[in-house]
Coordinates of C-alpha atoms and ligand atoms in Angstrom, one line a residue:
M25 CA -42.1 17.6 -7.2
G26 CA -43.8 14.8 -5.3
K27 CA -43.7 14.3 -1.6
P28 CA -41.0 11.6 -1.5
N29 CA -38.7 14.0 -3.4
I30 CA -39.3 16.7 -0.8
C31 CA -38.6 14.3 2.0
R32 CA -35.4 13.2 0.3
L33 CA -34.4 16.8 -0.2
F34 CA -34.8 17.5 3.5
L35 CA -32.9 14.4 4.4
V36 CA -30.0 15.5 2.2
L37 CA -30.1 18.9 3.7
I38 CA -30.0 17.6 7.2
L39 CA -27.3 15.1 6.4
S40 CA -25.1 17.6 4.8
Y41 CA -25.7 20.0 7.7
L42 CA -24.7 17.3 10.2
S43 CA -21.6 16.3 8.2
D44 CA -20.8 20.0 7.9
R45 CA -20.9 20.3 11.7
A46 CA -18.9 17.2 12.2
N47 CA -16.2 18.4 10.0
G48 CA -16.0 21.9 11.3
R49 CA -15.5 23.5 7.9
V50 CA -16.7 22.0 4.7
N51 CA -16.3 23.6 1.4
F52 CA -18.7 21.9 -0.9
K53 CA -17.4 23.7 -3.9
E54 CA -13.9 22.4 -3.2
I55 CA -15.3 18.9 -2.7
D56 CA -17.2 19.0 -6.0
A57 CA -14.2 20.2 -7.8
K58 CA -12.1 17.5 -6.3
L59 CA -14.7 14.8 -7.2
K60 CA -14.9 16.0 -10.7
Q61 CA -11.1 15.9 -11.0
L62 CA -10.8 12.4 -9.5
N63 CA -13.7 10.7 -11.2
K64 CA -13.3 10.4 -15.0
P65 CA -16.2 9.9 -17.3
A66 CA -17.2 6.2 -17.4
V67 CA -17.7 4.1 -20.5
K68 CA -19.5 1.5 -18.2
T69 CA -20.2 1.4 -14.5
I70 CA -20.2 -1.7 -12.3
Q71 CA -21.9 -1.7 -8.9
S72 CA -20.0 -4.1 -6.7
E73 CA -21.7 -6.2 -4.0
D74 CA -19.4 -4.6 -1.4
G75 CA -20.7 -1.2 -2.1
D76 CA -17.9 0.0 -4.3
I77 CA -18.7 1.5 -7.7
I78 CA -16.2 0.7 -10.4
D79 CA -16.0 3.0 -13.4
C80 CA -14.6 1.6 -16.6
V81 CA -12.7 4.6 -18.0
D82 CA -11.0 5.1 -21.4
I83 CA -7.4 4.2 -20.7
Y84 CA -6.2 7.5 -22.2
K85 CA -8.6 9.5 -19.9
Q86 CA -7.2 8.1 -16.6
P87 CA -5.9 10.5 -13.9
A88 CA -2.3 10.1 -14.9
F89 CA -2.9 12.3 -18.0
D90 CA -3.8 15.2 -15.7
N91 CA -0.1 15.4 -14.9
P92 CA 1.5 18.2 -17.0
T93 CA 4.6 16.1 -17.6
L94 CA 2.5 13.2 -19.0
K95 CA 0.5 15.3 -21.5
N96 CA 2.0 13.6 -24.5
H97 CA 2.8 10.3 -22.8
V98 CA 2.2 7.3 -25.0
I99 CA 1.1 4.3 -22.9
Q100 CA 3.5 1.4 -22.7
V101 CA 1.2 -1.5 -23.4
K102 CA 3.3 -4.1 -21.7
P103 CA 6.8 -4.5 -20.2
S104 CA 9.7 -5.0 -22.6
F105 CA 11.4 -7.3 -20.2
D106 CA 10.8 -10.7 -18.6
I107 CA 12.3 -11.5 -15.3
K108 CA 11.3 -15.0 -14.3
E109 CA 12.4 -17.2 -11.4
E110 CA 13.1 -20.8 -11.9
K111 CA 10.2 -22.5 -10.1
S112 CA 11.3 -22.0 -6.5
S113 CA 11.6 -25.0 -4.3
T114 CA 9.9 -23.0 -1.5
E115 CA 6.5 -23.2 -3.2
N116 CA 4.2 -24.3 -0.5
E117 CA 1.2 -26.0 -2.1
S118 CA -0.8 -25.3 1.1
S119 CA -1.0 -21.6 0.2
K120 CA -3.2 -20.2 -2.6
L121 CA -3.1 -17.2 -4.8
V122 CA -5.7 -14.5 -4.1
I123 CA -7.3 -14.4 -7.5
S124 CA -10.3 -12.2 -7.1
Q125 CA -11.5 -8.8 -6.2
T126 CA -15.1 -8.6 -5.0
W127 CA -16.3 -6.3 -7.8
Q128 CA -15.3 -8.8 -10.5
R129 CA -18.4 -10.9 -9.7
S130 CA -20.6 -8.0 -11.0
G131 CA -19.0 -7.4 -14.4
S132 CA -15.9 -6.6 -16.3
C133 CA -14.5 -3.7 -18.2
P134 CA -14.5 -3.5 -22.0
E135 CA -11.3 -3.4 -24.0
G136 CA -9.5 -0.1 -24.1
T137 CA -10.8 0.8 -20.6
I138 CA -9.4 0.4 -17.1
P139 CA -11.4 -0.1 -13.8
I140 CA -11.3 2.8 -11.4
R141 CA -12.8 2.7 -8.0
R142 CA -15.1 5.7 -7.8
I143 CA -14.5 8.3 -5.0
R144 CA -17.7 9.5 -3.4
R145 CA -18.6 12.6 -1.6
E146 CA -18.6 10.9 1.8
D147 CA -15.1 9.7 1.2
L148 CA -13.9 13.3 1.0
L149 CA -16.1 14.3 3.9
R150 CA -14.3 11.8 6.1
A151 CA -10.9 13.1 5.1
D152 CA -8.9 15.5 7.3
S153 CA -8.0 17.6 4.3
I154 CA -9.1 17.7 0.7
D155 CA -5.7 18.7 -0.3
R156 CA -4.0 15.6 1.3
F157 CA -6.9 13.2 0.4
G158 CA -5.7 9.8 -0.4
R159 CA -2.0 10.4 0.6
K160 CA -0.1 8.8 3.4
P161 CA 0.7 11.1 6.3
R162 CA 4.1 12.9 6.3
E163 CA 6.9 10.9 7.8
I164 CA 8.4 12.8 10.7
V165 CA 11.4 11.4 12.6
S166 CA 10.7 11.1 16.3
K167 CA 13.1 12.7 18.7
S168 CA 11.7 11.0 21.8
S169 CA 10.8 7.4 20.8
T170 CA 13.3 4.8 19.9
T171 CA 13.4 1.6 18.0
N172 CA 13.7 -1.5 20.1
H173 CA 17.3 -2.3 19.5
S174 CA 17.2 -5.5 21.4
Y175 CA 15.1 -7.1 18.7
S176 CA 16.2 -5.3 15.6
H177 CA 19.3 -6.1 13.6
F178 CA 21.1 -3.2 11.9
P179 CA 24.1 -4.3 9.8
L180 CA 27.3 -2.5 9.6
I181 CA 28.0 -1.1 6.2
N182 CA 31.4 0.6 5.6
N183 CA 31.7 0.7 9.4
T184 CA 28.5 2.6 9.7
N185 CA 25.6 1.2 11.5
I186 CA 22.5 1.6 9.4
I187 CA 19.7 2.5 11.8
P188 CA 16.3 3.5 10.4
P189 CA 14.9 6.4 12.3
P190 CA 11.9 6.0 14.6
L191 CA 8.9 7.7 13.1
V192 CA 6.1 9.6 14.7
N193 CA 2.6 8.1 14.5
Q194 CA 3.6 4.8 13.1
S195 CA 5.0 1.5 14.2
V196 CA 7.1 -0.6 11.9
A197 CA 8.0 -4.3 11.6
M198 CA 10.0 -4.6 8.4
L199 CA 12.9 -6.4 6.7
F200 CA 15.1 -4.1 4.5
T201 CA 18.1 -4.1 2.3
L202 CA 20.3 -1.3 1.1
G203 CA 22.4 -1.1 -2.1
S204 CA 23.2 1.1 -5.0
N205 CA 21.5 -0.6 -7.9
F206 CA 18.2 -2.4 -7.3
I207 CA 15.9 -2.3 -10.3
G208 CA 13.3 -4.6 -8.9
A209 CA 11.9 -6.2 -5.8
K210 CA 9.2 -8.8 -5.2
G211 CA 7.5 -10.9 -2.5
D212 CA 4.4 -13.0 -1.9
I213 CA 2.3 -11.2 0.7
N214 CA 0.0 -13.3 2.9
V215 CA -3.5 -11.7 3.0
W216 CA -5.3 -11.1 6.3
N217 CA -8.0 -8.8 7.7
P218 CA -6.8 -7.4 11.0
R219 CA -9.2 -5.5 13.2
L220 CA -9.0 -1.8 13.3
S221 CA -11.1 1.0 14.7
S222 CA -13.3 2.6 12.0
R223 CA -13.6 6.0 13.7
S224 CA -10.0 7.2 13.3
Q225 CA -7.3 7.8 10.9
E226 CA -5.6 4.5 11.8
F227 CA -4.6 2.1 9.1
T228 CA -2.2 -0.8 8.6
T229 CA -0.4 -2.1 5.5
A230 CA 1.5 -5.3 4.5
Q231 CA 3.6 -4.1 1.7
I232 CA 6.8 -3.7 -0.4
F233 CA 8.6 -0.4 -0.6
V234 CA 11.1 0.5 -3.3
K235 CA 12.8 3.7 -2.3
S236 CA 15.6 6.1 -3.3
G237 CA 16.6 9.6 -2.4
P238 CA 19.1 11.6 -0.2
G239 CA 18.7 12.2 3.5
D240 CA 15.2 12.0 4.8
V241 CA 13.5 13.1 1.6
F242 CA 12.8 9.9 -0.3
E243 CA 11.0 8.8 -3.4
S244 CA 9.0 5.6 -3.1
L245 CA 7.0 3.0 -5.0
E246 CA 4.7 0.9 -2.9
S247 CA 2.2 -1.9 -3.2
G248 CA 0.5 -4.5 -1.0
W249 CA -2.7 -4.8 1.0
T250 CA -4.2 -2.3 3.5
V251 CA -7.1 -2.0 5.9
F252 CA -7.8 1.7 6.0
P253 CA -11.4 2.5 7.1
N254 CA -11.1 6.3 6.8
L255 CA -9.9 6.2 3.3
Y256 CA -12.0 3.4 1.9
G257 CA -15.1 3.6 4.1
D258 CA -15.0 0.1 5.4
R259 CA -12.7 -2.4 7.1
R260 CA -12.1 -4.7 4.1
T261 CA -8.7 -5.8 3.0
R262 CA -7.8 -3.9 -0.1
F263 CA -5.1 -4.1 -2.8
F264 CA -3.3 -0.8 -3.0
T265 CA -0.5 1.2 -4.6
H266 CA 1.2 4.3 -3.4
W267 CA 4.0 6.6 -4.6
T268 CA 5.6 9.9 -3.6
V269 CA 8.6 11.9 -4.6
N270 CA 9.0 13.9 -1.4
S271 CA 8.3 11.6 1.6
Y272 CA 4.5 12.2 1.2
S273 CA 4.8 15.9 2.0
S274 CA 3.1 17.2 -1.1
T275 CA 3.2 14.5 -3.8
G276 CA 1.8 11.1 -4.6
C277 CA -1.1 9.1 -3.3
F278 CA -2.8 5.8 -2.9
D279 CA -4.1 4.1 -6.0
L280 CA -5.4 6.6 -8.7
N281 CA -6.2 9.4 -6.3
C282 CA -3.8 11.7 -8.1
D283 CA -2.0 11.9 -11.4
G284 CA 1.0 9.6 -11.7
F285 CA 0.4 5.9 -11.9
V286 CA -0.5 4.6 -15.4
H287 CA -2.9 1.8 -15.0
T288 CA -3.0 -0.7 -17.9
N289 CA -4.8 -3.8 -16.5
P290 CA -8.5 -4.1 -17.3
Q291 CA -9.2 -6.8 -14.7
I292 CA -7.5 -5.5 -11.5
A293 CA -8.7 -2.3 -9.8
L294 CA -6.5 -0.4 -7.4
G295 CA -8.1 0.1 -4.0
A296 CA -10.6 -2.7 -4.5
A297 CA -11.3 -5.3 -1.9
V298 CA -9.5 -8.7 -2.3
E299 CA -10.9 -12.1 -1.4
P300 CA -10.6 -14.5 0.1
V301 CA -8.5 -13.7 3.1
S302 CA -6.6 -16.2 5.2
T303 CA -8.0 -17.8 8.3
Q304 CA -6.2 -19.1 11.4
R305 CA -4.9 -22.6 10.7
G306 CA -7.1 -22.6 7.6
E307 CA -6.4 -21.8 4.0
Q308 CA -3.5 -19.3 3.5
Y309 CA -3.9 -16.8 0.6
Y310 CA -1.3 -14.5 -0.8
I311 CA -0.8 -11.8 -3.4
P312 CA 2.5 -12.2 -5.4
L313 CA 3.7 -8.7 -6.2
G314 CA 6.8 -7.4 -8.0
I315 CA 8.0 -3.8 -8.8
Y316 CA 10.5 -3.8 -11.7
M317 CA 12.2 -1.0 -13.7
D318 CA 11.8 -1.5 -17.4
P319 CA 15.4 -1.0 -18.6
T320 CA 14.2 0.3 -22.0
S321 CA 11.5 2.8 -21.0
I322 CA 12.7 3.4 -17.4
N323 CA 9.1 3.0 -16.3
W324 CA 8.6 1.0 -13.0
W325 CA 6.1 -1.8 -13.7
L326 CA 3.9 -3.3 -11.0
K327 CA 3.3 -7.0 -11.7
Y328 CA 1.0 -9.5 -10.2
G329 CA 2.9 -12.8 -10.3
D330 CA 5.2 -13.4 -13.3
D331 CA 2.7 -12.8 -16.1
T332 CA 0.2 -10.1 -15.1
P333 CA 1.3 -6.4 -15.5
I334 CA -1.0 -4.0 -13.6
G335 CA 0.5 -0.7 -14.7
Y336 CA 3.5 1.5 -14.1
W337 CA 5.0 4.6 -12.6
P338 CA 6.5 6.6 -15.4
G339 CA 10.2 7.1 -14.9
T340 CA 9.8 10.8 -15.7
L341 CA 8.1 11.4 -12.4
F342 CA 11.3 10.7 -10.5
S343 CA 14.8 12.3 -9.9
F344 CA 16.4 9.3 -8.2
L345 CA 14.1 6.4 -9.1
N346 CA 14.8 7.2 -12.8
H347 CA 18.0 5.1 -12.5
S348 CA 17.7 2.6 -9.6
S349 CA 16.5 2.1 -6.1
T350 CA 18.8 2.1 -3.0
L351 CA 16.5 0.8 -0.3
V352 CA 13.9 -2.0 -0.4
E353 CA 11.6 -2.9 2.5
W354 CA 9.1 -5.7 3.1
G355 CA 6.7 -6.0 6.0
G356 CA 4.0 -4.2 8.0
R357 CA 3.3 -0.8 9.3
L358 CA 0.7 0.5 11.7
Y359 CA -0.2 4.1 11.3
S360 CA -1.8 5.7 14.4
P361 CA -1.4 8.6 16.7
N362 CA -1.7 6.0 19.5
V363 CA 1.6 4.2 19.1
K364 CA 4.8 4.7 21.0
K365 CA 3.0 6.3 23.9
P366 CA 2.9 4.6 27.2
H367 CA -0.5 3.6 28.5
H368 CA -2.6 4.5 25.5
H369 CA -1.5 2.1 22.9
T370 CA -3.9 1.3 20.1
K371 CA -5.5 -2.1 19.9
A372 CA -5.3 -2.0 16.1
G373 CA -3.7 -5.1 14.6
M374 CA -0.8 -5.5 12.1
G375 CA -0.6 -8.5 9.8
S376 CA -2.9 -11.2 11.2
R377 CA -2.9 -9.6 14.7
H378 CA -0.7 -12.6 15.8
F379 CA 2.9 -12.1 16.7
A380 CA 5.5 -13.3 14.3
S381 CA 6.4 -16.2 16.6
A382 CA 3.0 -17.8 15.9
S383 CA 4.5 -18.7 12.5
Y384 CA 2.8 -20.3 9.4
G385 CA -1.0 -20.5 9.5
K386 CA -1.3 -17.9 12.2
A387 CA 1.2 -15.1 11.6
C388 CA 1.3 -13.0 8.4
F389 CA 4.2 -13.9 6.1
I390 CA 6.0 -12.5 3.1
R391 CA 8.1 -15.1 1.2
N392 CA 9.9 -15.5 -2.1
I393 CA 11.5 -12.2 -1.2
A394 CA 13.9 -11.2 -3.9
I395 CA 15.6 -8.2 -5.5
V396 CA 16.8 -7.6 -9.0
D397 CA 20.1 -5.8 -9.7
F398 CA 21.7 -4.9 -13.1
S399 CA 22.4 -8.5 -13.7
M400 CA 18.7 -8.8 -14.3
A401 CA 18.5 -11.9 -12.0
L402 CA 16.1 -12.3 -9.1
K403 CA 17.9 -13.2 -5.9
Y404 CA 17.6 -13.0 -2.2
P405 CA 19.4 -9.8 -1.0
D406 CA 23.1 -10.2 -0.1
W407 CA 22.3 -8.9 3.4
V408 CA 19.2 -7.8 5.2
G409 CA 18.4 -5.8 8.3
T410 CA 15.3 -6.1 10.5
W411 CA 13.5 -3.2 12.0
A412 CA 10.8 -3.4 14.7
D413 CA 9.9 -0.3 16.6
E414 CA 7.7 -1.9 19.3
F415 CA 8.5 -5.5 19.5
N416 CA 6.1 -6.1 22.3
C417 CA 3.2 -4.7 20.2
Y418 CA 4.2 -5.7 16.7
S419 CA 7.0 -8.3 16.2
L420 CA 9.0 -9.7 13.4
Y421 CA 10.9 -12.9 12.7
N422 CA 13.0 -13.6 9.6
D423 CA 12.9 -17.4 9.4
Q424 CA 16.1 -18.5 7.6
Q425 CA 15.8 -22.2 8.3
T426 CA 14.9 -23.4 4.8
S427 CA 14.3 -20.6 2.4
P428 CA 13.7 -17.2 4.1
V429 CA 10.2 -16.4 5.2
L430 CA 9.5 -13.1 7.0
Y431 CA 6.8 -13.2 9.7
F432 CA 5.5 -10.0 11.2
G433 CA 2.6 -8.5 13.0
G434 CA 0.8 -8.3 16.3
P435 CA -2.2 -7.2 18.3
G436 CA -1.2 -3.8 19.5
R437 CA -2.2 -3.2 23.1
N438 CA -1.7 -6.3 25.4
P439 CA -0.2 -6.7 28.9
D440 CA 3.3 -6.2 27.4
C441 CA 2.3 -3.3 25.3
L442 CA 0.3 -0.7 27.1
Ligands
NAG507 C1 4.2 -25.0 4.4 O1 2.9 -25.4 5.0 C2 2.9 -26.2 6.1 C3 1.5 -26.4 6.6 O2 0.8 -27.2 5.7 C4 3.7 -25.5 7.2 O3 3.8 -26.4 8.3 C5 5.1 -25.2 6.7 O4 5.8 -24.4 7.7 C6 5.0 -24.3 5.5 N1 6.3 -24.0 5.0 C7 6.6 -22.8 4.6 C8 8.0 -22.6 4.1 O5 5.9 -21.8 4.7
NAG508 C1 12.2 -4.3 23.8 O1 11.8 -5.6 23.7 C2 12.1 -6.4 24.9 C3 11.7 -7.8 24.7 O2 10.4 -8.0 24.3 C4 11.4 -5.8 26.1 O3 11.8 -6.5 27.3 C5 11.8 -4.3 26.2 O4 11.0 -3.7 27.3 C6 11.5 -3.6 24.9 N1 12.0 -2.2 25.0 C7 11.3 -1.2 24.6 C8 11.9 0.2 24.8 O5 10.2 -1.3 24.2
NAG509 C1 31.1 1.4 0.8 O1 32.3 2.1 0.5 C2 32.8 1.8 -0.8 C3 34.1 2.5 -1.1 O2 34.1 3.8 -0.6 C4 31.7 2.3 -1.9 O3 32.1 2.0 -3.2 C5 30.4 1.6 -1.6 O4 29.4 2.1 -2.4 C6 30.0 1.8 -0.1 N1 28.8 1.0 0.1 C7 27.7 1.6 0.5 C8 26.5 0.7 0.7 O5 27.6 2.8 0.8
NAG510 C1 17.2 11.6 -13.4 O1 16.6 12.9 -13.0 C2 17.6 13.8 -12.6 C3 16.8 15.1 -12.1 O2 15.7 15.3 -12.9 C4 18.5 14.1 -13.8 O3 19.5 15.0 -13.4 C5 19.2 12.8 -14.3 O4 19.9 13.0 -15.4 C6 18.1 11.7 -14.5 N1 18.8 10.5 -14.8 C7 18.4 9.7 -15.8 C8 19.2 8.4 -15.9 O5 17.5 9.9 -16.5
NAG511 C1 0.4 12.6 14.9 O1 -1.0 12.4 15.1 C2 -1.6 13.5 15.9 C3 -3.1 13.1 16.1 O2 -3.7 12.9 14.9 C4 -1.4 14.8 15.1 O3 -2.0 15.9 15.9 C5 0.0 15.0 14.9 O4 0.2 16.2 14.1 C6 0.7 13.9 14.2 N1 2.1 14.1 14.1 C7 2.8 14.1 12.9 C8 4.2 14.4 13.0 O5 2.2 13.8 11.9

């Protein structure tokens, strides 16, 4: 063993000792076992300029197949349905599709494989718990904080006011609709890179939720963009998916960090950075996303635009979403222990960090919002509610003037939000 090797060995020992200390208790055996389970053998490996490693994995060796209920699952190669919109008049030529992910500049995955962002040891060392790695925090209804009713609009349904509950450790600015038979939802999500602190569990999302379930235990299918330094190791804007069948308490995850989502697209990697992002009064970029239940297979497909399937959540994972969805939400969320607390509010941004009132070119938008019901037609929901927990920190504006455009976001702490 040469000198450099010994030096490196020492360095590794010191580093692992330090991270051991920082974490309190680190079980390396547990970490190695988790890494082995998460990272499947690669047919080809692509080193991305942004530091990510993308493994091209045999499509039948992806994490989904670790799920006992999917042991004999035969992959659905493409959706059996086609829901298309007539070219909408709202198309604003001044906005552009986000078409690339950073890693794509460094190579592509061969046929029969899918790109998976590799999880590294340091990603697990940053996590609060190995067990909950890659999963959103549990949703707990707050008993003390309230939603700012003066700026939210909760419709009456059957004489009952539908009021979403205020949640602990997160601030919400969303549009939602309720019904009994949604089998799809879509929206074009404007892409930004809001500032967040990297030394905390804080993260923000701009996303679509498709949900179902009784009481406060819900099943959800989710996709959009997020900035989540603790999970991904940097502050880039990343394309993500998430799912759960019990309000995040013990099931589901972001991307392919657990067994569930069946990825089919060889070009788009879950959790990878997207580019370019929008700039103030400059070019506006968006990701067109849709989540649709395949009426034949009951799988829920995630599609990029009309023509590009990304993968699907098998219907067999769900007890309520195996039929339809009852709640769809669009907008932003800011997850942090420092929200809804006077005098210590986080400075983390949602959306573009501009308030919704800043409008096009400055505030983050979602447009071409639509749902699908059993008529299999895309349409704007019959009614919508808006929901903003802390309007002075993160606001929301559903612009109905021409065709509806949802603006949302904000800077967090400011003189009106302390
Ligand atoms: C379309 O883009 C222009 C800026 O070029 C903006 O003023 C207008 O509000 C946009 N319309 C919509 C519906 O987003
Ligand atoms: C709700 O928003 C209004 C208008 O911005 C503000 O005056 C009020 O203080 C807010 N209430 C709460 C509880 O945050
Ligand atoms: C409202 O009540 C009617 C009749 O009881 C029922 O069929 C319908 O599903 C209810 N709507 C919702 C959204 O609960
Ligand atoms: C959905 O799942 C539940 C619970 O597993 C089951 O009772 C129900 O029959 C399923 N529905 C469909 C349409 O498969
Ligand atoms: C909220 O965040 C704090 C700080 O991380 C944590 O101690 C607490 O358990 C969280 N509460 C819930 C309900 O998750």
